[in-house]
CSV table of C-alpha atoms in Angstrom, one decimal:
chain,number,residue,atom,x,y,z
A,19,UNK,CA,-39.1,12.5,-10.5
A,20,UNK,CA,-39.0,8.9,-8.0
A,21,UNK,CA,-39.1,9.3,-4.4
A,22,UNK,CA,-36.4,8.4,-1.8
A,23,UNK,CA,-35.2,7.5,1.1
A,24,UNK,CA,-33.2,9.4,3.5
A,25,UNK,CA,-32.1,7.6,6.9
A,26,UNK,CA,-30.3,10.8,8.1
A,27,UNK,CA,-28.8,11.0,11.3
A,28,UNK,CA,-30.4,13.4,13.6
A,29,UNK,CA,-28.4,14.1,16.9
A,30,UNK,CA,-25.8,16.1,19.8
A,31,UNK,CA,-23.7,15.3,21.0
A,32,UNK,CA,-22.4,11.3,19.9
A,33,UNK,CA,-26.6,10.3,20.8
A,34,UNK,CA,-28.9,9.8,18.4
A,35,UNK,CA,-31.0,7.9,15.6
A,36,UNK,CA,-32.0,8.1,12.3
A,37,UNK,CA,-34.7,9.7,11.3
A,38,UNK,CA,-36.0,8.9,7.5
A,39,UNK,CA,-37.3,11.1,5.1
A,40,UNK,CA,-39.4,11.2,2.2
A,41,UNK,CA,-37.8,13.4,-0.5
A,42,UNK,CA,-37.7,13.7,-4.6
A,43,UNK,CA,-34.9,12.5,-6.0
A,44,UNK,CA,-34.3,13.9,-10.3
A,45,UNK,CA,-32.0,14.2,-12.6
A,46,UNK,CA,-28.4,14.6,-12.1
A,47,UNK,CA,-29.3,15.5,-8.3
A,48,UNK,CA,-26.0,14.7,-5.6
A,49,UNK,CA,-26.8,13.8,-2.4
A,50,UNK,CA,-26.1,17.2,-1.4
A,51,UNK,CA,-29.0,18.7,-3.2
A,52,UNK,CA,-31.3,16.0,-1.9
A,53,UNK,CA,-29.8,17.1,2.1
A,54,UNK,CA,-30.8,20.7,1.0
A,55,UNK,CA,-34.6,19.8,-0.4
A,56,UNK,CA,-35.0,17.5,3.2
A,57,UNK,CA,-33.7,20.6,5.1
A,58,UNK,CA,-35.9,23.5,3.3
A,59,UNK,CA,-39.3,21.4,3.5
A,60,UNK,CA,-38.7,18.6,6.8
A,61,UNK,CA,-36.4,18.8,8.6
A,62,UNK,CA,-35.4,22.9,8.9
A,63,UNK,CA,-33.2,22.6,12.5
A,64,UNK,CA,-30.7,20.1,10.9
A,65,UNK,CA,-27.3,21.0,10.7
A,66,UNK,CA,-25.1,20.1,8.0
A,67,UNK,CA,-22.1,22.2,6.5
A,68,UNK,CA,-21.7,23.3,2.8
A,69,UNK,CA,-19.7,26.4,1.5
A,70,UNK,CA,-18.6,25.2,-2.5
A,71,UNK,CA,-20.6,23.1,-3.8
A,72,UNK,CA,-18.8,21.6,-6.4
A,73,UNK,CA,-16.1,19.1,-5.1
A,74,UNK,CA,-13.3,22.4,-4.0
A,75,UNK,CA,-14.3,23.4,-0.2
A,76,UNK,CA,-13.9,20.4,1.9
A,77,UNK,CA,-16.7,20.8,4.1
A,78,UNK,CA,-20.5,19.0,3.4
A,79,UNK,CA,-17.1,15.7,4.4
A,80,UNK,CA,-19.9,11.9,5.3
A,81,UNK,CA,-20.5,8.9,5.7
A,82,UNK,CA,-23.3,8.0,2.6
A,83,UNK,CA,-23.6,4.3,2.7
A,84,UNK,CA,-21.4,3.9,5.3
A,85,UNK,CA,-18.6,5.7,3.2
A,86,UNK,CA,-16.5,8.2,4.0
A,87,UNK,CA,-17.1,10.5,0.5
A,88,UNK,CA,-18.9,14.6,-0.2
A,89,UNK,CA,-21.8,15.2,0.4
A,90,UNK,CA,-21.9,17.7,-3.7
A,91,UNK,CA,-19.9,15.2,-5.2
A,92,UNK,CA,-21.6,11.7,-5.1
A,93,UNK,CA,-24.2,11.7,-7.7
A,94,UNK,CA,-27.8,10.5,-6.6
A,95,UNK,CA,-27.6,7.7,-9.7
A,96,UNK,CA,-24.4,5.9,-8.0
A,97,UNK,CA,-26.1,5.2,-5.2
A,98,UNK,CA,-28.4,1.7,-5.7
A,99,UNK,CA,-31.7,2.6,-6.9
A,100,UNK,CA,-35.1,1.8,-4.8
A,101,UNK,CA,-32.9,1.7,-1.9
A,102,UNK,CA,-32.7,3.6,1.4
A,103,UNK,CA,-29.4,6.2,1.4
A,104,UNK,CA,-27.8,5.8,5.3
A,105,UNK,CA,-25.8,9.8,5.9
A,106,UNK,CA,-24.3,10.5,8.9
A,107,UNK,CA,-21.7,12.6,10.2
A,108,UNK,CA,-17.4,11.7,10.1
A,109,UNK,CA,-16.5,9.4,12.5
A,110,UNK,CA,-13.2,10.2,13.8
A,111,UNK,CA,-13.6,13.2,15.4
A,112,UNK,CA,-16.2,14.8,17.9
A,113,UNK,CA,-20.3,15.4,16.9
A,114,UNK,CA,-21.5,18.6,17.8
A,115,UNK,CA,-24.4,18.0,16.1
A,116,UNK,CA,-26.7,16.4,13.1
A,117,UNK,CA,-24.0,15.9,10.2
A,118,UNK,CA,-21.5,18.2,11.8
A,119,UNK,CA,-18.2,17.1,13.2
A,120,UNK,CA,-15.8,19.1,14.5
A,121,UNK,CA,-12.4,19.0,12.9
A,122,UNK,CA,-11.1,21.2,15.0
A,123,UNK,CA,-8.0,18.7,16.2
A,124,UNK,CA,-7.0,18.6,12.0
A,125,UNK,CA,-5.9,22.1,12.6
A,126,UNK,CA,-3.9,22.3,15.9
A,127,UNK,CA,-2.0,19.0,14.1
A,128,UNK,CA,-0.8,20.9,10.9
A,129,UNK,CA,0.4,23.9,13.2
A,130,UNK,CA,3.3,20.6,14.5
A,131,UNK,CA,4.2,19.9,11.6
A,132,UNK,CA,7.7,22.4,11.0
A,133,UNK,CA,6.9,25.5,8.2
A,134,UNK,CA,8.5,25.5,4.6
A,135,UNK,CA,12.4,26.1,5.2
A,136,UNK,CA,13.3,27.5,1.0
A,137,UNK,CA,16.9,27.3,1.5
A,138,UNK,CA,18.9,31.2,0.7
A,139,UNK,CA,17.5,32.2,-3.3
A,140,UNK,CA,19.1,31.2,-6.3
A,141,UNK,CA,19.7,35.0,-7.6
A,142,UNK,CA,20.3,38.6,-7.0
A,143,UNK,CA,15.9,39.3,-6.7
A,144,UNK,CA,15.2,36.7,-4.8
A,145,UNK,CA,14.1,34.4,-6.8
A,146,UNK,CA,14.8,30.5,-6.7
A,147,UNK,CA,14.8,28.3,-9.7
A,148,UNK,CA,13.4,24.7,-9.9
A,149,UNK,CA,13.5,22.9,-12.5
A,150,UNK,CA,9.6,21.4,-13.8
A,151,UNK,CA,10.2,17.4,-12.7
A,152,UNK,CA,11.2,18.2,-9.1
A,153,UNK,CA,8.0,19.8,-8.4
A,154,UNK,CA,5.4,17.0,-10.7
A,155,UNK,CA,6.3,14.9,-7.2
A,156,UNK,CA,5.0,17.3,-4.9
A,157,UNK,CA,2.3,19.3,-7.5
A,158,UNK,CA,0.1,16.2,-6.5
A,159,UNK,CA,-0.3,17.1,-2.5
A,160,UNK,CA,-0.8,20.3,-3.4
A,161,UNK,CA,-4.5,19.5,-5.1
A,162,UNK,CA,-5.2,18.0,-1.0
A,163,UNK,CA,-8.8,20.0,-0.4
A,164,UNK,CA,-8.9,19.5,3.5
A,165,UNK,CA,-11.9,17.1,3.6
A,166,UNK,CA,-10.6,15.5,6.2
A,167,UNK,CA,-12.1,11.9,4.4
A,168,UNK,CA,-8.9,10.1,4.8
A,169,UNK,CA,-8.5,10.9,8.3
A,170,UNK,CA,-11.8,9.7,9.0
A,171,UNK,CA,-11.5,6.7,7.3
A,172,UNK,CA,-8.1,6.2,9.3
A,173,UNK,CA,-8.2,3.5,11.4
A,174,UNK,CA,-5.8,4.3,13.6
A,175,UNK,CA,-7.7,7.3,14.4
A,176,UNK,CA,-11.3,6.1,14.0
A,177,UNK,CA,-11.7,3.2,16.0
A,178,UNK,CA,-8.1,3.2,17.9
A,179,UNK,CA,-8.5,6.8,18.1
A,180,UNK,CA,-4.7,8.1,18.4
A,181,UNK,CA,-5.1,11.3,17.8
A,182,UNK,CA,-2.9,12.9,20.3
A,183,UNK,CA,0.3,10.7,18.9
A,184,UNK,CA,-0.8,10.1,15.1
A,185,UNK,CA,-1.6,13.2,12.4
A,186,UNK,CA,-3.1,10.9,10.5
A,187,UNK,CA,-2.4,10.8,6.4
A,188,UNK,CA,-3.7,13.8,5.5
A,189,UNK,CA,-1.4,15.3,7.8
A,190,UNK,CA,1.4,13.1,6.1
A,191,UNK,CA,0.8,14.4,2.8
A,192,UNK,CA,1.3,18.2,4.0
A,193,UNK,CA,4.2,16.6,5.7
A,194,UNK,CA,5.6,14.9,2.7
A,195,UNK,CA,5.0,17.7,0.5
A,196,UNK,CA,7.1,20.2,2.8
A,197,UNK,CA,10.3,16.8,3.4
A,198,UNK,CA,9.9,16.4,-0.5
A,199,UNK,CA,10.2,19.5,-1.6
A,200,UNK,CA,13.4,21.1,-3.2
A,201,UNK,CA,13.3,24.1,-2.1
A,202,UNK,CA,12.6,23.1,1.2
A,203,UNK,CA,16.1,23.0,4.4
A,204,UNK,CA,14.5,21.7,7.2
A,205,UNK,CA,14.5,17.9,8.2
A,206,UNK,CA,11.2,16.6,9.6
A,207,UNK,CA,12.4,13.3,9.4
A,208,UNK,CA,12.7,12.7,13.2
A,209,UNK,CA,9.5,14.2,14.5
A,210,UNK,CA,7.3,11.9,11.0
A,211,UNK,CA,9.4,8.6,13.3
A,212,UNK,CA,8.7,9.7,17.1
A,213,UNK,CA,5.8,12.7,17.1
A,214,UNK,CA,3.4,11.6,14.4
A,215,UNK,CA,3.7,9.0,14.5
A,216,UNK,CA,4.2,7.3,11.0
A,217,UNK,CA,4.4,3.7,11.8
A,218,UNK,CA,0.8,3.6,12.8
A,219,UNK,CA,0.2,3.6,9.5
A,220,UNK,CA,-0.6,0.7,8.5
A,221,UNK,CA,-0.3,0.6,4.2
A,222,UNK,CA,-4.6,-0.1,4.8
A,223,UNK,CA,-4.7,1.9,1.5
A,224,UNK,CA,-8.3,3.1,2.5
A,225,UNK,CA,-6.7,7.0,3.1
A,226,UNK,CA,-6.2,6.4,-0.8
A,227,UNK,CA,-9.4,5.0,-1.9
A,228,UNK,CA,-12.0,7.5,0.3
A,229,UNK,CA,-9.8,11.2,-1.3
A,230,UNK,CA,-12.0,13.0,-3.4
A,231,UNK,CA,-9.2,15.0,-5.0
A,232,UNK,CA,-8.2,11.4,-5.8
A,233,UNK,CA,-4.4,12.2,-4.6
A,234,UNK,CA,-2.9,8.8,-3.9
A,235,UNK,CA,-2.0,8.8,-0.8
A,236,UNK,CA,-0.6,5.8,0.5
A,237,UNK,CA,2.6,5.4,-3.0
A,238,UNK,CA,3.7,8.1,-3.7
A,239,UNK,CA,3.0,10.4,0.3
A,240,UNK,CA,3.1,8.1,3.3
A,241,UNK,CA,4.9,5.3,2.3
A,242,UNK,CA,8.7,7.2,0.7
A,243,UNK,CA,8.5,8.4,4.1
A,244,UNK,CA,8.1,5.4,5.5
A,245,UNK,CA,11.2,3.9,3.7
A,246,UNK,CA,13.3,7.8,4.6
A,247,UNK,CA,12.7,7.3,7.7
A,248,UNK,CA,14.2,3.5,7.8
A,249,UNK,CA,17.1,5.2,6.2
A,250,UNK,CA,17.3,7.9,8.6
A,251,UNK,CA,16.0,6.1,12.1
A,252,UNK,CA,16.5,1.6,10.8
A,253,UNK,CA,18.3,0.9,7.5
A,254,UNK,CA,22.6,-0.8,9.2
A,255,UNK,CA,24.4,-0.1,6.1
A,256,UNK,CA,22.8,4.0,4.8
A,257,UNK,CA,24.4,4.4,8.9
A,258,UNK,CA,27.5,3.3,7.7
A,259,UNK,CA,27.6,4.1,4.8
A,260,UNK,CA,27.2,7.4,6.1
A,261,UNK,CA,29.6,7.0,8.8
A,262,UNK,CA,32.8,6.7,5.9
A,263,UNK,CA,31.7,10.2,4.6
A,264,UNK,CA,31.8,11.0,7.6
A,265,UNK,CA,27.5,12.1,7.4
A,266,UNK,CA,26.0,12.0,11.1
B,11,UNK,CA,-8.9,16.5,19.9
B,12,UNK,CA,-12.4,18.7,22.1
B,13,UNK,CA,-11.8,17.4,24.5
B,14,UNK,CA,-15.4,18.0,25.4
B,15,UNK,CA,-17.9,16.4,22.6
B,16,UNK,CA,-17.4,13.2,21.9
B,17,UNK,CA,-17.3,10.9,19.7
B,18,UNK,CA,-19.7,8.3,17.8
B,19,UNK,CA,-20.3,4.8,19.0
B,20,UNK,CA,-17.2,2.8,18.2
B,21,UNK,CA,-18.5,-0.2,16.0
B,22,UNK,CA,-18.2,-3.5,16.0
B,23,UNK,CA,-16.2,-5.6,15.1
B,24,UNK,CA,-17.6,-6.0,11.4
B,25,UNK,CA,-20.3,-3.9,11.7
B,26,UNK,CA,-20.7,-1.0,9.2
B,27,UNK,CA,-23.3,0.7,6.9
B,28,UNK,CA,-21.1,-0.7,3.5
B,29,UNK,CA,-24.3,-2.6,1.5
B,30,UNK,CA,-21.0,-3.9,-0.4
B,31,UNK,CA,-19.4,-7.0,-0.6
B,32,UNK,CA,-16.4,-5.7,1.3
B,33,UNK,CA,-15.0,-9.1,2.6
B,34,UNK,CA,-14.8,-10.5,-0.9
B,35,UNK,CA,-11.3,-9.2,-1.6
B,36,UNK,CA,-10.0,-10.4,1.6
B,37,UNK,CA,-11.4,-13.8,0.9
B,38,UNK,CA,-9.8,-14.0,-2.3
B,39,UNK,CA,-6.3,-13.0,-0.5
B,40,UNK,CA,-6.9,-16.0,2.3
B,41,UNK,CA,-7.8,-18.4,-0.2
B,42,UNK,CA,-4.9,-17.8,-2.6
B,43,UNK,CA,-2.1,-16.8,-0.5
B,44,UNK,CA,-2.6,-19.4,1.7
B,45,UNK,CA,-3.2,-22.2,-1.4
B,46,UNK,CA,0.1,-20.7,-2.2
B,47,UNK,CA,1.9,-21.3,0.8
B,48,UNK,CA,0.7,-24.5,1.4
B,49,UNK,CA,1.6,-25.9,-2.5
B,50,UNK,CA,5.1,-24.1,-2.2
B,51,UNK,CA,5.8,-26.0,1.3
B,52,UNK,CA,4.8,-29.0,-1.0
B,53,UNK,CA,7.6,-27.8,-3.9
B,54,UNK,CA,10.2,-27.3,-1.4
B,55,UNK,CA,9.5,-30.2,0.1
B,56,UNK,CA,9.1,-32.1,-3.0
B,57,UNK,CA,13.2,-32.1,-3.8
B,58,UNK,CA,12.1,-33.7,-7.0
B,59,UNK,CA,10.0,-33.2,-10.1
B,60,UNK,CA,12.0,-29.9,-10.2
B,61,UNK,CA,13.5,-29.8,-13.5
B,62,UNK,CA,12.5,-31.2,-17.7
B,63,UNK,CA,15.0,-31.0,-20.7
B,64,UNK,CA,16.5,-26.9,-20.1
B,65,UNK,CA,13.6,-26.2,-17.9
B,66,UNK,CA,14.4,-25.0,-14.1
B,67,UNK,CA,11.0,-24.7,-11.8
B,68,UNK,CA,11.8,-20.9,-10.3
B,69,UNK,CA,11.5,-22.6,-6.3
B,70,UNK,CA,14.3,-23.7,-7.0
B,71,UNK,CA,16.3,-21.9,-9.0
B,72,UNK,CA,19.2,-20.8,-8.6
B,73,UNK,CA,19.3,-24.8,-7.2
B,74,UNK,CA,23.0,-24.5,-5.4
B,75,UNK,CA,23.3,-28.3,-5.1
B,76,UNK,CA,20.9,-30.7,-6.0
B,77,UNK,CA,21.0,-34.0,-8.3
B,78,UNK,CA,20.0,-31.7,-11.6
B,79,UNK,CA,22.4,-30.7,-14.7
B,80,UNK,CA,21.8,-27.4,-13.5
B,81,UNK,CA,23.5,-28.2,-9.4
B,82,UNK,CA,26.2,-25.2,-9.3
B,83,UNK,CA,27.8,-27.1,-6.8
B,84,UNK,CA,26.8,-31.0,-7.5
B,85,UNK,CA,25.0,-33.1,-4.9
B,86,UNK,CA,23.9,-32.1,-1.1
B,87,UNK,CA,27.0,-31.3,0.7
B,88,UNK,CA,28.5,-34.6,2.5
B,89,UNK,CA,28.7,-32.2,5.3
B,90,UNK,CA,25.1,-30.9,5.7
B,91,UNK,CA,23.8,-32.4,8.7
B,92,UNK,CA,21.2,-35.0,8.0
B,93,UNK,CA,19.2,-33.8,10.7
B,94,UNK,CA,17.9,-30.8,8.8
B,95,UNK,CA,15.7,-31.7,5.3
B,96,UNK,CA,17.4,-31.0,2.3
B,97,UNK,CA,16.3,-29.5,-1.2
B,98,UNK,CA,17.6,-26.4,-3.4
B,99,UNK,CA,14.3,-25.0,-2.6
B,100,UNK,CA,15.1,-23.9,0.6
B,101,UNK,CA,17.7,-22.6,0.2
B,102,UNK,CA,16.2,-20.1,-1.7
B,103,UNK,CA,12.4,-20.3,-1.0
B,104,UNK,CA,13.2,-17.7,2.2
B,105,UNK,CA,15.2,-14.7,-0.1
B,106,UNK,CA,11.2,-14.3,-2.1
B,107,UNK,CA,8.9,-15.4,0.2
B,108,UNK,CA,10.9,-12.4,2.7
B,109,UNK,CA,10.5,-10.2,-0.2
B,110,UNK,CA,6.7,-11.3,-0.3
B,111,UNK,CA,5.8,-11.2,3.5
B,112,UNK,CA,8.0,-7.3,3.8
B,113,UNK,CA,6.1,-6.0,0.9
B,114,UNK,CA,4.0,-2.5,1.3
B,115,UNK,CA,1.1,-3.5,-0.9
B,116,UNK,CA,1.1,-7.4,1.1
B,117,UNK,CA,0.6,-5.9,4.3
B,118,UNK,CA,-2.1,-3.9,3.7
B,119,UNK,CA,-3.7,-7.1,2.4
B,120,UNK,CA,-2.8,-9.7,5.1
B,121,UNK,CA,-3.5,-6.6,8.1
B,122,UNK,CA,-7.3,-6.6,6.2
B,123,UNK,CA,-7.4,-10.0,5.5
B,124,UNK,CA,-6.5,-12.3,8.6
B,125,UNK,CA,-5.8,-10.0,10.6
B,126,UNK,CA,-9.0,-7.6,10.5
B,127,UNK,CA,-6.5,-4.6,11.4
B,128,UNK,CA,-9.3,-3.5,9.5
B,129,UNK,CA,-11.9,-6.2,7.9
B,130,UNK,CA,-11.8,-3.6,5.6
B,131,UNK,CA,-12.3,0.0,5.3
B,132,UNK,CA,-15.0,2.0,7.7
B,133,UNK,CA,-16.0,-1.5,9.0
B,134,UNK,CA,-15.8,-2.4,12.9
B,135,UNK,CA,-12.5,-3.5,13.7
B,136,UNK,CA,-11.9,-7.1,16.6
B,137,UNK,CA,-10.0,-5.2,19.0
B,138,UNK,CA,-9.4,-1.4,20.5
B,139,UNK,CA,-5.1,-2.1,20.8
B,140,UNK,CA,-2.7,-1.3,18.7
B,141,UNK,CA,1.1,-0.8,17.6
B,142,UNK,CA,0.5,-0.6,13.9
B,143,UNK,CA,3.7,-1.0,12.4
B,144,UNK,CA,6.1,1.4,15.0
B,145,UNK,CA,7.0,-1.3,17.3
B,146,UNK,CA,8.3,-5.1,17.7
B,147,UNK,CA,7.3,-7.6,16.2
B,148,UNK,CA,6.2,-5.3,12.8
B,149,UNK,CA,8.7,-2.4,13.2
B,150,UNK,CA,11.1,-5.5,11.5
B,151,UNK,CA,9.0,-5.0,8.0
B,152,UNK,CA,11.0,-1.8,7.5
B,153,UNK,CA,14.4,-4.6,6.5
B,154,UNK,CA,11.5,-4.8,3.3
B,155,UNK,CA,14.6,-3.3,1.3
B,156,UNK,CA,17.1,-6.9,1.7
B,157,UNK,CA,14.0,-8.1,0.9
B,158,UNK,CA,13.9,-5.9,-2.3
B,159,UNK,CA,18.2,-6.7,-3.5
B,160,UNK,CA,18.1,-10.4,-2.4
B,161,UNK,CA,14.7,-11.0,-4.2
B,162,UNK,CA,17.4,-9.0,-7.0
B,163,UNK,CA,19.8,-11.4,-7.5
B,164,UNK,CA,17.5,-13.6,-7.8
B,165,UNK,CA,16.1,-12.4,-10.7
B,166,UNK,CA,19.1,-12.0,-12.7
B,167,UNK,CA,18.4,-16.1,-11.7
B,168,UNK,CA,15.3,-16.5,-13.3
B,169,UNK,CA,16.6,-14.2,-16.8
B,170,UNK,CA,19.6,-16.6,-17.0
B,171,UNK,CA,17.0,-20.0,-16.5
B,172,UNK,CA,14.7,-18.1,-18.9
B,173,UNK,CA,17.3,-18.2,-21.3
B,174,UNK,CA,18.9,-21.0,-21.0
B,175,UNK,CA,15.1,-22.1,-21.7
B,176,UNK,CA,15.7,-21.1,-25.0
B,177,UNK,CA,18.4,-24.2,-25.5
B,178,UNK,CA,17.6,-28.1,-26.0
B,179,UNK,CA,19.5,-31.2,-26.1
B,180,UNK,CA,20.5,-31.6,-29.9
B,181,UNK,CA,21.4,-35.3,-29.1
B,182,UNK,CA,24.8,-35.0,-29.7
B,183,UNK,CA,26.0,-33.3,-26.6
B,184,UNK,CA,25.5,-30.4,-28.0
B,185,UNK,CA,22.7,-27.8,-27.9
B,186,UNK,CA,20.0,-26.3,-30.5
B,187,UNK,CA,18.2,-22.9,-29.9
B,188,UNK,CA,14.2,-23.5,-29.9
B,189,UNK,CA,11.5,-22.9,-27.9
B,190,UNK,CA,8.5,-24.9,-26.2
B,191,UNK,CA,5.9,-23.9,-24.6
B,192,UNK,CA,7.7,-23.8,-21.6
B,193,UNK,CA,10.1,-21.4,-22.8
B,194,UNK,CA,7.0,-18.9,-23.3
B,195,UNK,CA,5.6,-20.1,-19.5
B,196,UNK,CA,9.5,-19.1,-17.6
B,197,UNK,CA,9.8,-15.8,-19.8
B,198,UNK,CA,6.4,-14.1,-19.1
B,199,UNK,CA,7.2,-15.7,-15.7
B,200,UNK,CA,11.2,-13.6,-15.5
B,201,UNK,CA,8.6,-10.6,-17.2
B,202,UNK,CA,6.0,-10.2,-14.2
B,203,UNK,CA,9.0,-11.3,-11.1
B,204,UNK,CA,11.1,-8.2,-12.7
B,205,UNK,CA,6.9,-5.7,-13.5
B,206,UNK,CA,6.9,-6.4,-9.0
B,207,UNK,CA,10.4,-6.3,-8.6
B,208,UNK,CA,11.1,-3.1,-10.4
B,209,UNK,CA,7.6,-2.4,-9.2
B,210,UNK,CA,8.7,-2.2,-6.0
B,211,UNK,CA,8.2,0.7,-3.6
B,212,UNK,CA,11.4,0.5,-1.6
B,213,UNK,CA,12.4,-0.3,-4.9
B,214,UNK,CA,11.5,3.1,-6.7
B,215,UNK,CA,13.6,5.4,-3.2
B,216,UNK,CA,16.4,3.6,-3.7
B,217,UNK,CA,17.2,4.3,-7.1
B,218,UNK,CA,16.2,8.2,-6.6
B,219,UNK,CA,13.3,8.8,-4.8
B,220,UNK,CA,15.1,9.2,-1.8
B,221,UNK,CA,16.7,12.3,-3.8
B,222,UNK,CA,14.1,16.2,-3.6
B,223,UNK,CA,15.6,16.4,-6.7
B,224,UNK,CA,15.2,14.1,-9.6
B,225,UNK,CA,16.6,16.8,-13.1
B,226,UNK,CA,20.4,16.3,-11.5
B,227,UNK,CA,20.3,13.4,-13.4
B,228,UNK,CA,18.9,11.4,-17.0
B,229,UNK,CA,19.6,8.1,-16.4
B,230,UNK,CA,18.1,8.3,-12.3
B,231,UNK,CA,15.6,9.7,-13.8
B,232,UNK,CA,14.1,7.7,-16.4
B,233,UNK,CA,14.0,5.1,-14.2
B,234,UNK,CA,12.4,6.0,-11.4
B,235,UNK,CA,9.8,7.0,-13.6
B,236,UNK,CA,10.3,4.3,-15.0
B,237,UNK,CA,9.7,1.7,-10.9
B,238,UNK,CA,6.7,4.2,-10.8
B,239,UNK,CA,5.0,3.4,-13.5
B,240,UNK,CA,5.1,-0.1,-12.6
B,241,UNK,CA,4.3,1.6,-8.8
B,242,UNK,CA,1.3,2.5,-9.9
B,243,UNK,CA,-0.3,-1.0,-10.9
B,244,UNK,CA,2.0,-3.2,-8.7
B,245,UNK,CA,-0.9,-5.0,-6.8
B,246,UNK,CA,-1.4,-6.3,-10.5
B,247,UNK,CA,2.0,-7.3,-11.0
B,248,UNK,CA,2.0,-8.5,-7.0
B,249,UNK,CA,-0.9,-11.0,-7.6
B,250,UNK,CA,0.6,-12.1,-11.1
B,251,UNK,CA,3.5,-12.5,-10.0
B,252,UNK,CA,2.8,-15.4,-7.8
B,253,UNK,CA,0.1,-17.0,-10.1
B,254,UNK,CA,3.1,-17.2,-12.3
B,255,UNK,CA,5.3,-18.7,-10.2
B,256,UNK,CA,3.2,-21.1,-9.1
B,257,UNK,CA,1.7,-22.5,-12.2
B,258,UNK,CA,5.3,-22.3,-14.2
B,259,UNK,CA,6.2,-25.0,-11.2
B,260,UNK,CA,3.3,-26.5,-12.3
B,261,UNK,CA,3.8,-27.0,-15.5
B,262,UNK,CA,7.9,-27.9,-15.0
B,263,UNK,CA,6.7,-30.7,-12.0
B,264,UNK,CA,3.6,-32.0,-15.2
B,265,UNK,CA,6.2,-32.7,-18.0
B,266,UNK,CA,8.6,-34.4,-15.1
B,267,UNK,CA,6.4,-36.3,-14.4
B,268,UNK,CA,5.0,-37.6,-17.8
B,269,UNK,CA,2.0,-36.4,-17.1
B,270,UNK,CA,1.5,-33.2,-19.8
B,271,UNK,CA,4.5,-33.2,-23.0
B,272,UNK,CA,5.5,-30.3,-23.7
B,273,UNK,CA,4.5,-28.5,-26.9
B,274,UNK,CA,7.8,-27.1,-29.3
B,275,UNK,CA,6.9,-24.0,-31.5
B,276,UNK,CA,10.4,-24.5,-33.2
């Protein structure tokens, strides 16, 4: 067993400082295990949100050594040996206490996205028929566990605080899952351009690199949506073709 | 957002708790792109030593007007304004420049490396204002697809050049099939450029991504899958093709200058 120092952010409402804790690290431990160990032995009042410990609930999001990660999926042996480990809360959301942030803004944003609106059923029994190839594309987006690490690392939210204008990568993925769905009939492109400000994304791919589910957020969701927005609002040739075909 | 609770203090420019050398990719991007820009500008204005035997530099292809046997319409036209510098490359290079400048991969790379917006993921930024690609001038990046279209046309000519690179002068006015190191250089170059172009995000959109249903046409599905496969390695295609274009020009230039002799394999 080796003792490792953990520098954990302690404080409330954005104020606070790193406090050092030393704890024993054993083989197979993840960062969340160490935090629980510290909580049990030295800091019983340490606030940390967690639930499944299996990388599926998205609760234990934090910044470990400066990188947004799930504490339960970050193995201690992945981190530099012999160095102190820093753990701080996500910086894109209001700070509540210690490692806990208020992510409720995300729930409000989700409500603003037009819901799934399927075409009338294909069969008399109220069911639909889809080709597997057509749903394969959106299947990837359904892996999202809503940990909001992509929102946290997105500089539009994290550094520029455009929360009132920009919905962030998580909800661009959500919008892509609906917009590209073969059964969906709703049009979200004007919202994406004007109200959800997809143009704020400057494709740095930080969201993709932070995603614990390895969703190819930028290439498979955001850029295809950007291209659809270009079709609809910026491309004069597409507009002309639509005009000639009598489509609006 | 929940306004009664404050967010953590904003990080200052370059401030981060990351332990890795996050600035290394930026140094790479700045160095390579600046070097390429300097070399391409030199090569374009040089207007000499861009052909050697059957080889034509990709910077100069297609050679619409020029002094080499590859020129379509002969030498510089008489109506060309005297104040405007002339080089066949200056007519062509704006097209790949537009394509690469507006490329989704390069955009992300140079926003980070040249504009520090952000310097890297989870690293503090130098400025507070932000327009993104929502307003002028960066909203113009949306015309990437036109860069793609024009570059795709150029690609056809580059394939033609690669084909011509197999046909060497036989000495009696005709040509004979052969393979030189330059042939392989030009072939590899056009293959890398094809991978980069086929994997372009706009290409992926145009050939099928714009539709919700890909299953209706087998040809479309195959094309979309092919583009998606190339798209997964778009960054690698982007860098490799950038290197290959410059190195192909260097090779042909050195052959034309007599610094090296093209080795005939066949």
